[in-house]
CSV table of C-alpha atoms and ligand atoms in Angstrom, one decimal:
chain,number,residue,atom,x,y,z
A,1,SER,CA,-30.5,-46.5,17.6
A,2,LYS,CA,-33.1,-45.5,15.1
A,3,GLU,CA,-34.5,-42.9,17.4
A,4,GLN,CA,-31.2,-41.2,17.9
A,5,GLY,CA,-30.6,-41.2,14.2
A,6,SER,CA,-33.8,-39.3,13.5
A,7,ASN,CA,-33.1,-36.9,16.3
A,8,ARG,CA,-29.8,-36.1,14.8
A,9,ALA,CA,-31.4,-35.6,11.4
A,10,SER,CA,-34.0,-33.2,12.7
A,11,PHE,CA,-31.4,-31.3,14.7
A,12,PHE,CA,-29.4,-30.9,11.6
A,13,ASP,CA,-32.5,-29.8,9.7
A,14,THR,CA,-33.2,-27.1,12.3
A,15,GLU,CA,-29.7,-25.8,12.1
A,16,LEU,CA,-29.8,-25.8,8.3
A,17,MET,CA,-33.2,-23.9,8.4
A,18,GLU,CA,-31.7,-21.3,10.8
A,19,THR,CA,-28.8,-20.7,8.5
A,20,PHE,CA,-31.1,-20.5,5.6
A,21,ASN,CA,-33.5,-18.1,7.3
A,22,ARG,CA,-30.6,-15.9,8.4
A,23,GLY,CA,-29.5,-15.8,4.8
A,24,MET,CA,-32.9,-14.8,3.7
A,25,GLN,CA,-33.2,-12.1,6.4
A,26,ILE,CA,-29.8,-10.6,5.6
A,27,GLU,CA,-30.9,-10.5,2.0
A,28,SER,CA,-34.2,-8.7,2.7
A,29,GLU,CA,-32.7,-6.3,5.3
A,30,LEU,CA,-29.8,-5.4,3.0
A,31,ALA,CA,-32.2,-4.1,0.4
A,32,ASN,CA,-33.0,-1.0,2.6
A,33,ALA,CA,-29.9,-0.8,4.6
A,34,LEU,CA,-28.4,2.1,2.7
A,35,ASN,CA,-31.6,4.2,2.6
A,36,ASN,CA,-32.1,3.5,6.3
A,37,ASP,CA,-28.6,4.8,7.1
A,38,GLU,CA,-27.5,1.5,8.6
A,39,PHE,CA,-24.0,1.5,7.3
A,40,TYR,CA,-21.0,3.3,8.8
A,41,LEU,CA,-17.3,3.1,8.3
A,42,VAL,CA,-14.5,2.2,10.6
A,43,TYR,CA,-10.8,3.0,10.0
A,44,GLN,CA,-7.9,0.7,10.9
A,45,PRO,CA,-4.5,2.4,11.3
A,46,GLN,CA,-1.5,1.2,9.3
A,47,LEU,CA,1.9,2.0,10.8
A,48,ASN,CA,5.5,2.1,9.7
A,49,VAL,CA,7.0,0.8,12.9
A,50,VAL,CA,10.6,1.6,12.0
A,51,ASP,CA,10.0,5.3,11.1
A,52,ASN,CA,7.2,5.4,13.7
A,53,ILE,CA,4.7,7.0,11.4
A,54,ILE,CA,1.1,6.4,10.4
A,55,THR,CA,1.1,5.5,6.7
A,56,GLY,CA,-2.6,5.2,6.3
A,57,PHE,CA,-6.0,3.7,7.3
A,58,GLU,CA,-8.0,0.9,5.9
A,59,VAL,CA,-11.6,1.8,5.5
A,60,LEU,CA,-14.0,-1.1,6.5
A,61,LEU,CA,-17.7,-1.3,6.2
A,62,ARG,CA,-20.0,-1.9,9.2
A,63,TRP,CA,-23.7,-2.6,9.2
A,64,ASN,CA,-25.9,-1.7,12.2
A,65,ASN,CA,-29.2,-3.4,11.8
A,66,LYS,CA,-31.7,-3.6,14.7
A,67,ARG,CA,-33.4,-6.9,13.7
A,68,LEU,CA,-30.2,-8.8,13.0
A,69,ASP,CA,-27.4,-9.4,15.5
A,70,PHE,CA,-24.0,-8.2,14.4
A,71,VAL,CA,-23.4,-9.2,10.7
A,72,SER,CA,-19.8,-9.1,9.6
A,73,PRO,CA,-18.8,-7.9,6.1
A,74,ALA,CA,-17.6,-11.4,5.4
A,75,GLU,CA,-21.2,-12.4,5.7
A,76,PHE,CA,-23.1,-9.6,4.0
A,77,ILE,CA,-20.6,-8.4,1.3
A,78,PRO,CA,-21.0,-11.5,-0.8
A,79,VAL,CA,-24.8,-11.1,-0.6
A,80,ALA,CA,-24.5,-7.4,-1.5
A,81,GLU,CA,-22.4,-8.4,-4.5
A,82,GLU,CA,-24.7,-11.1,-5.7
A,83,LYS,CA,-27.8,-8.8,-5.3
A,84,GLY,CA,-26.1,-5.9,-6.9
A,85,TYR,CA,-26.5,-3.7,-3.8
A,86,ILE,CA,-22.7,-3.4,-3.6
A,87,VAL,CA,-22.6,-0.8,-6.4
A,88,LYS,CA,-24.7,1.8,-4.6
A,89,THR,CA,-23.1,1.0,-1.3
A,90,GLY,CA,-19.7,1.3,-2.8
A,91,ARG,CA,-20.6,4.8,-4.2
A,92,TRP,CA,-21.7,5.9,-0.7
A,93,LEU,CA,-18.5,4.5,0.8
A,94,LEU,CA,-16.4,6.3,-1.7
A,95,GLN,CA,-18.1,9.6,-1.0
A,96,GLU,CA,-17.8,9.1,2.8
A,97,THR,CA,-14.2,8.1,2.5
A,98,ILE,CA,-13.2,11.1,0.4
A,99,LYS,CA,-15.2,13.4,2.7
A,100,THR,CA,-13.2,12.0,5.6
A,101,ALA,CA,-9.9,12.7,3.7
A,102,ARG,CA,-11.0,16.3,3.1
A,103,SER,CA,-11.9,16.9,6.7
A,104,TRP,CA,-8.6,15.3,8.0
A,105,ILE,CA,-6.7,17.5,5.5
A,106,ASP,CA,-8.5,20.5,6.9
A,107,LEU,CA,-7.6,19.5,10.4
A,108,GLY,CA,-4.0,19.2,9.4
A,109,LEU,CA,-3.8,15.5,10.3
A,110,GLU,CA,-1.1,13.5,8.6
A,111,PHE,CA,-3.1,10.3,7.9
A,112,GLY,CA,-1.1,9.1,4.8
A,113,THR,CA,-3.6,7.3,2.6
A,114,LEU,CA,-7.2,5.9,3.0
A,115,SER,CA,-7.6,2.4,1.5
A,116,ILE,CA,-10.9,1.2,0.2
A,117,ASN,CA,-11.9,-2.3,-0.6
A,118,VAL,CA,-13.4,-2.6,-4.0
A,119,SER,CA,-15.3,-5.6,-5.3
A,120,PRO,CA,-14.8,-6.8,-8.9
A,121,VAL,CA,-18.4,-5.8,-9.7
A,122,GLU,CA,-17.6,-2.3,-8.6
A,123,LEU,CA,-14.2,-2.1,-10.2
A,124,PHE,CA,-15.5,-3.2,-13.6
A,125,GLN,CA,-18.5,-0.7,-13.6
A,126,LYS,CA,-17.9,1.5,-16.6
A,127,ASP,CA,-18.0,4.7,-14.6
A,128,PHE,CA,-16.0,3.6,-11.5
A,129,ARG,CA,-12.9,5.5,-12.4
A,130,GLU,CA,-14.8,8.5,-13.5
A,131,ARG,CA,-16.7,8.7,-10.3
A,132,LEU,CA,-13.6,8.2,-8.2
A,133,LEU,CA,-12.0,11.1,-10.0
A,134,GLU,CA,-15.1,13.3,-9.9
A,135,THR,CA,-15.4,12.8,-6.2
A,136,CYS,CA,-11.8,13.7,-5.6
A,137,VAL,CA,-12.3,16.8,-7.6
A,138,LYS,CA,-15.5,17.7,-5.8
A,139,TYR,CA,-13.8,17.5,-2.4
A,140,ASP,CA,-10.5,18.7,-3.6
A,141,VAL,CA,-8.6,15.6,-2.4
A,142,PRO,CA,-5.5,14.5,-4.4
A,143,PRO,CA,-5.9,11.0,-5.8
A,144,GLU,CA,-2.6,10.1,-4.1
A,145,LYS,CA,-4.5,10.1,-0.8
A,146,ILE,CA,-6.7,7.2,-2.0
A,147,LYS,CA,-5.6,3.6,-2.3
A,148,VAL,CA,-7.8,1.0,-4.0
A,149,GLU,CA,-7.5,-2.5,-2.5
A,150,ILE,CA,-8.2,-5.4,-4.9
A,151,THR,CA,-7.6,-9.1,-4.7
A,152,GLU,CA,-5.9,-11.2,-7.2
A,153,ARG,CA,-9.0,-13.2,-7.9
A,154,THR,CA,-10.5,-9.9,-9.2
A,155,VAL,CA,-7.9,-9.7,-11.9
A,156,MET,CA,-7.5,-13.4,-12.5
A,157,ASN,CA,-11.1,-13.9,-13.4
A,158,SER,CA,-11.3,-11.0,-15.8
A,159,ASN,CA,-10.2,-10.3,-19.3
A,160,ALA,CA,-7.3,-8.2,-20.5
A,161,LYS,CA,-9.5,-5.2,-21.3
A,162,ASN,CA,-10.8,-5.0,-17.8
A,163,ILE,CA,-7.3,-5.2,-16.4
A,164,THR,CA,-6.4,-1.9,-18.0
A,165,ILE,CA,-8.5,-0.2,-15.3
A,166,ILE,CA,-5.6,-0.8,-12.9
A,167,ASN,CA,-3.1,0.9,-15.0
A,168,ASP,CA,-5.6,3.8,-15.7
A,169,LEU,CA,-6.1,4.3,-11.9
A,170,LEU,CA,-2.4,4.3,-11.3
A,171,ALA,CA,-2.0,6.9,-14.2
A,172,ASP,CA,-4.6,9.1,-12.5
A,173,GLY,CA,-2.5,9.1,-9.3
A,174,PHE,CA,-4.5,6.6,-7.3
A,175,LYS,CA,-2.6,3.9,-5.4
A,176,ILE,CA,-3.3,0.2,-5.7
A,177,ALA,CA,-2.9,-2.5,-3.1
A,178,LEU,CA,-3.0,-6.2,-3.8
A,179,ASP,CA,-5.0,-7.6,-0.9
A,180,ASP,CA,-4.8,-11.1,0.8
A,181,PHE,CA,-1.5,-12.0,-0.8
A,182,GLY,CA,-0.5,-15.5,0.2
A,183,MET,CA,-4.0,-16.7,0.9
A,184,GLY,CA,-4.1,-19.4,-1.7
A,185,TYR,CA,-4.9,-17.7,-5.0
A,186,SER,CA,-1.6,-16.0,-5.2
A,187,ASN,CA,0.7,-16.2,-8.1
A,188,PHE,CA,3.6,-13.9,-8.8
A,189,ASN,CA,2.4,-12.9,-12.3
A,190,PHE,CA,0.5,-10.0,-11.0
A,191,LEU,CA,3.6,-8.5,-9.5
A,192,PHE,CA,5.5,-8.8,-12.8
A,193,GLU,CA,2.7,-7.2,-14.8
A,194,PHE,CA,1.6,-4.3,-12.7
A,195,GLU,CA,3.4,-1.5,-10.9
A,196,ILE,CA,1.3,-1.9,-7.8
A,197,THR,CA,1.9,0.4,-4.8
A,198,THR,CA,1.4,-2.0,-2.0
A,199,LEU,CA,1.2,-5.7,-1.4
A,200,LYS,CA,-0.7,-6.9,1.7
A,201,LEU,CA,0.5,-10.1,3.3
A,202,ASP,CA,-2.6,-12.1,4.3
A,203,LYS,CA,-3.3,-12.7,8.0
A,204,SER,CA,-2.9,-16.5,7.4
A,205,LEU,CA,0.8,-15.9,6.7
A,206,VAL,CA,1.2,-13.9,9.8
A,207,GLU,CA,-0.7,-16.4,11.9
A,208,HIS,CA,1.8,-19.1,10.8
A,209,ILE,CA,4.9,-17.0,11.0
A,210,LYS,CA,6.6,-19.7,13.2
A,211,ASP,CA,6.6,-21.9,10.1
A,212,LYS,CA,10.0,-21.7,8.3
A,213,LYS,CA,8.5,-22.0,4.9
A,214,ARG,CA,6.2,-19.1,5.5
A,215,ARG,CA,9.1,-17.0,6.6
A,216,LEU,CA,11.1,-17.9,3.5
A,217,PHE,CA,8.1,-17.0,1.4
A,218,ILE,CA,7.8,-13.6,3.1
A,219,GLU,CA,11.6,-13.0,2.7
A,220,SER,CA,11.3,-13.7,-1.0
A,221,ILE,CA,8.5,-11.2,-1.4
A,222,LEU,CA,10.6,-8.6,0.5
A,223,LYS,CA,13.5,-9.2,-1.9
A,224,LEU,CA,11.1,-8.6,-4.8
A,225,ARG,CA,9.8,-5.5,-3.0
A,226,ASP,CA,13.4,-4.0,-2.8
A,227,TYR,CA,13.9,-4.7,-6.5
A,228,LYS,CA,10.5,-3.7,-7.8
A,229,ASP,CA,9.8,-0.8,-5.4
A,230,PHE,CA,6.4,-1.5,-3.9
A,231,ASP,CA,5.5,-1.5,-0.2
A,232,VAL,CA,4.7,-4.6,1.8
A,233,ILE,CA,2.3,-4.4,4.7
A,234,ALA,CA,1.5,-7.3,7.0
A,235,GLU,CA,-2.1,-7.6,8.2
A,236,GLY,CA,-3.6,-9.4,11.1
A,237,VAL,CA,-0.6,-8.7,13.4
A,238,GLU,CA,-1.9,-9.4,16.9
A,239,THR,CA,1.2,-10.2,19.0
A,240,LYS,CA,4.5,-8.7,19.9
A,241,GLU,CA,6.1,-11.9,18.7
A,242,GLU,CA,4.5,-11.6,15.3
A,243,LEU,CA,5.6,-8.0,15.1
A,244,ASP,CA,9.2,-8.7,16.0
A,245,THR,CA,9.5,-11.6,13.6
A,246,LEU,CA,8.1,-9.5,10.8
A,247,VAL,CA,10.4,-6.5,11.6
A,248,GLY,CA,13.3,-8.9,11.8
A,249,LEU,CA,12.5,-10.1,8.3
A,250,GLY,CA,12.5,-6.5,7.0
A,251,CYS,CA,8.7,-5.9,7.0
A,252,ARG,CA,8.2,-2.4,8.5
A,253,ARG,CA,4.6,-1.8,7.7
A,254,ILE,CA,2.1,-3.3,10.1
A,255,GLN,CA,-1.7,-3.5,10.4
A,256,GLY,CA,-3.5,-5.4,13.1
A,257,TYR,CA,-5.1,-5.6,16.5
A,258,TYR,CA,-1.6,-5.4,18.1
A,259,PHE,CA,-1.7,-1.6,17.4
A,260,SER,CA,-5.4,-1.0,16.9
A,261,GLN,CA,-8.8,-2.4,16.0
A,262,PRO,CA,-10.7,-0.7,13.2
A,263,LEU,CA,-12.0,2.6,14.8
A,264,LYS,CA,-15.0,4.8,14.4
A,265,ARG,CA,-14.1,8.0,12.6
A,266,SER,CA,-13.9,10.2,15.8
A,267,VAL,CA,-11.8,7.7,17.6
A,268,ALA,CA,-9.5,7.3,14.5
A,269,GLU,CA,-9.1,11.1,14.6
A,270,LYS,CA,-8.1,11.0,18.2
A,271,PHE,CA,-5.6,8.2,17.5
A,272,LEU,CA,-4.0,10.4,14.8
A,273,MET,CA,-3.8,13.4,17.1
A,274,ASP,CA,-2.4,11.4,20.1
A,275,PHE,CA,0.1,9.8,17.7
A,276,SER,CA,1.4,13.0,16.3
A,277,ASN,CA,1.6,14.5,19.8
A,278,LYS,CA,3.6,11.6,21.0
A,279,SER,CA,6.0,11.8,18.0
A,280,ALA,CA,6.5,15.5,18.6
A,281,ASP,CA,7.7,14.9,22.2
B,1,C2E,P1,-10.0,-7.6,4.4
B,1,C2E,O1,-10.0,-6.6,3.3
B,1,C2E,O2,-8.9,-8.6,4.3
B,1,C2E,O3,-9.9,-6.8,5.7
B,1,C2E,C1,-9.2,-7.1,6.9
B,1,C2E,C2,-10.1,-7.8,7.9
B,1,C2E,O4,-9.2,-8.2,9.0
B,1,C2E,C3,-11.1,-6.9,8.5
B,1,C2E,O5,-12.2,-7.6,8.8
B,1,C2E,C4,-10.4,-6.4,9.8
B,1,C2E,O6,-11.3,-6.0,10.8
B,1,C2E,C5,-9.7,-7.7,10.2
B,1,C2E,N1,-8.5,-7.5,11.0
B,1,C2E,C6,-7.8,-6.4,11.2
B,1,C2E,N2,-6.8,-6.7,12.1
B,1,C2E,C7,-6.9,-7.9,12.5
B,1,C2E,C8,-6.2,-8.8,13.4
B,1,C2E,O7,-5.2,-8.4,14.0
B,1,C2E,N3,-6.6,-10.1,13.5
B,1,C2E,C9,-7.7,-10.5,12.9
B,1,C2E,N4,-8.1,-11.8,13.1
B,1,C2E,N5,-8.4,-9.8,12.0
B,1,C2E,C10,-8.0,-8.5,11.8
B,1,C2E,P2,-13.7,-7.2,8.5
B,1,C2E,O8,-13.8,-5.7,8.7
B,1,C2E,O9,-14.6,-8.1,9.2
B,1,C2E,O10,-13.8,-7.4,6.9
B,1,C2E,C11,-13.8,-8.7,6.4
B,1,C2E,C12,-13.7,-8.6,4.9
B,1,C2E,O11,-14.9,-8.1,4.3
B,1,C2E,C13,-12.6,-7.7,4.4
B,1,C2E,O12,-11.3,-8.4,4.4
B,1,C2E,C14,-13.0,-7.4,3.0
B,1,C2E,O13,-12.8,-8.5,2.1
B,1,C2E,C15,-14.5,-7.3,3.2
B,1,C2E,N6,-14.9,-5.9,3.3
B,1,C2E,C16,-14.9,-5.1,4.5
B,1,C2E,N7,-15.3,-3.9,4.2
B,1,C2E,C17,-15.6,-3.8,2.8
B,1,C2E,C18,-16.0,-2.8,1.9
B,1,C2E,O14,-16.2,-1.7,2.2
B,1,C2E,N8,-16.1,-3.2,0.6
B,1,C2E,C19,-15.9,-4.5,0.2
B,1,C2E,N9,-16.0,-4.7,-1.1
B,1,C2E,N10,-15.4,-5.4,1.0
B,1,C2E,C20,-15.3,-5.1,2.3
B,2,CA,CA1,-8.6,-5.2,2.5
B,3,CA,CA1,-6.8,-8.6,3.5
B,4,CA,CA1,-3.4,-14.2,14.7
């Protein structure tokens, strides 16, 4: 009826308003988040399950704001990018990450590498590379301990001059990971043109691992890995079945809830210590 129709319309309006208001609130709260110390980092372990070693941790940003419920990075990072807050936040994250690396080196923990996610806006800042290097020097952390995760979209939407940043970072000794591979923007060109360190298979591939075409796709990437000499890590691994299938295909490096959620720094430290004690037995 007419009445129902208008009810539906107003319900929809309310929902739309709520989404809009939340967006506005995120935007305004984000402006002071860094100054108010609302950000913290979590660290998700990455394992080589064949050699039974921790190869690294991915550093992920978390936002603790009292007025908003949990806001995921997928929700606030795009706003931070658009409003330009990502640059300062990225600088803070870089500093915190390298400080963590220093303190884990001091503790004698074998953590492999720390991977940071870098937005195109950050990567293409003129002083990004310089700051990364300076911070490593300041805390005496070898660039080899830091991996920069970029997505293919970053590179596809930029010009040739910008792209040299990737080779420059590699020349400095930093590692480069290509994130979200197989998510829909993927083309193989990137792999032919750059000597990347790591390719990250997107969770959507892992989620559909029962699909034969996906498995053949993963196998073809692993063949290229053996030829070109980069690492392949699968992310979003949640089940034993996904793990076994991946290992069966020849993918040894695993990240996902099956082994661990992203952990607060002190918990990640404990994870590292427990792991090395277990390996020593
Ligand atoms: P991403 O770089 O692909 O990060 C992996 C995401 O998958 C993380 O979500 C992680 O918590 C989640 N994840 C890990 N294991 C599993 C699993 O087994 N199953 C499932 N379903 N998910 C898993 P998170 O932390 O919510 O981050 C979402 C996205 O936000 C990231 O995707 C990245 O694009 C962006 N992001 C997070 N932190 C930062 C940051 O510091 N800087 C920038 N520029 N982007 C960030
Ligand atoms: Ca990532
Ligand atoms: Ca990813
Ligand atoms: Ca899954």
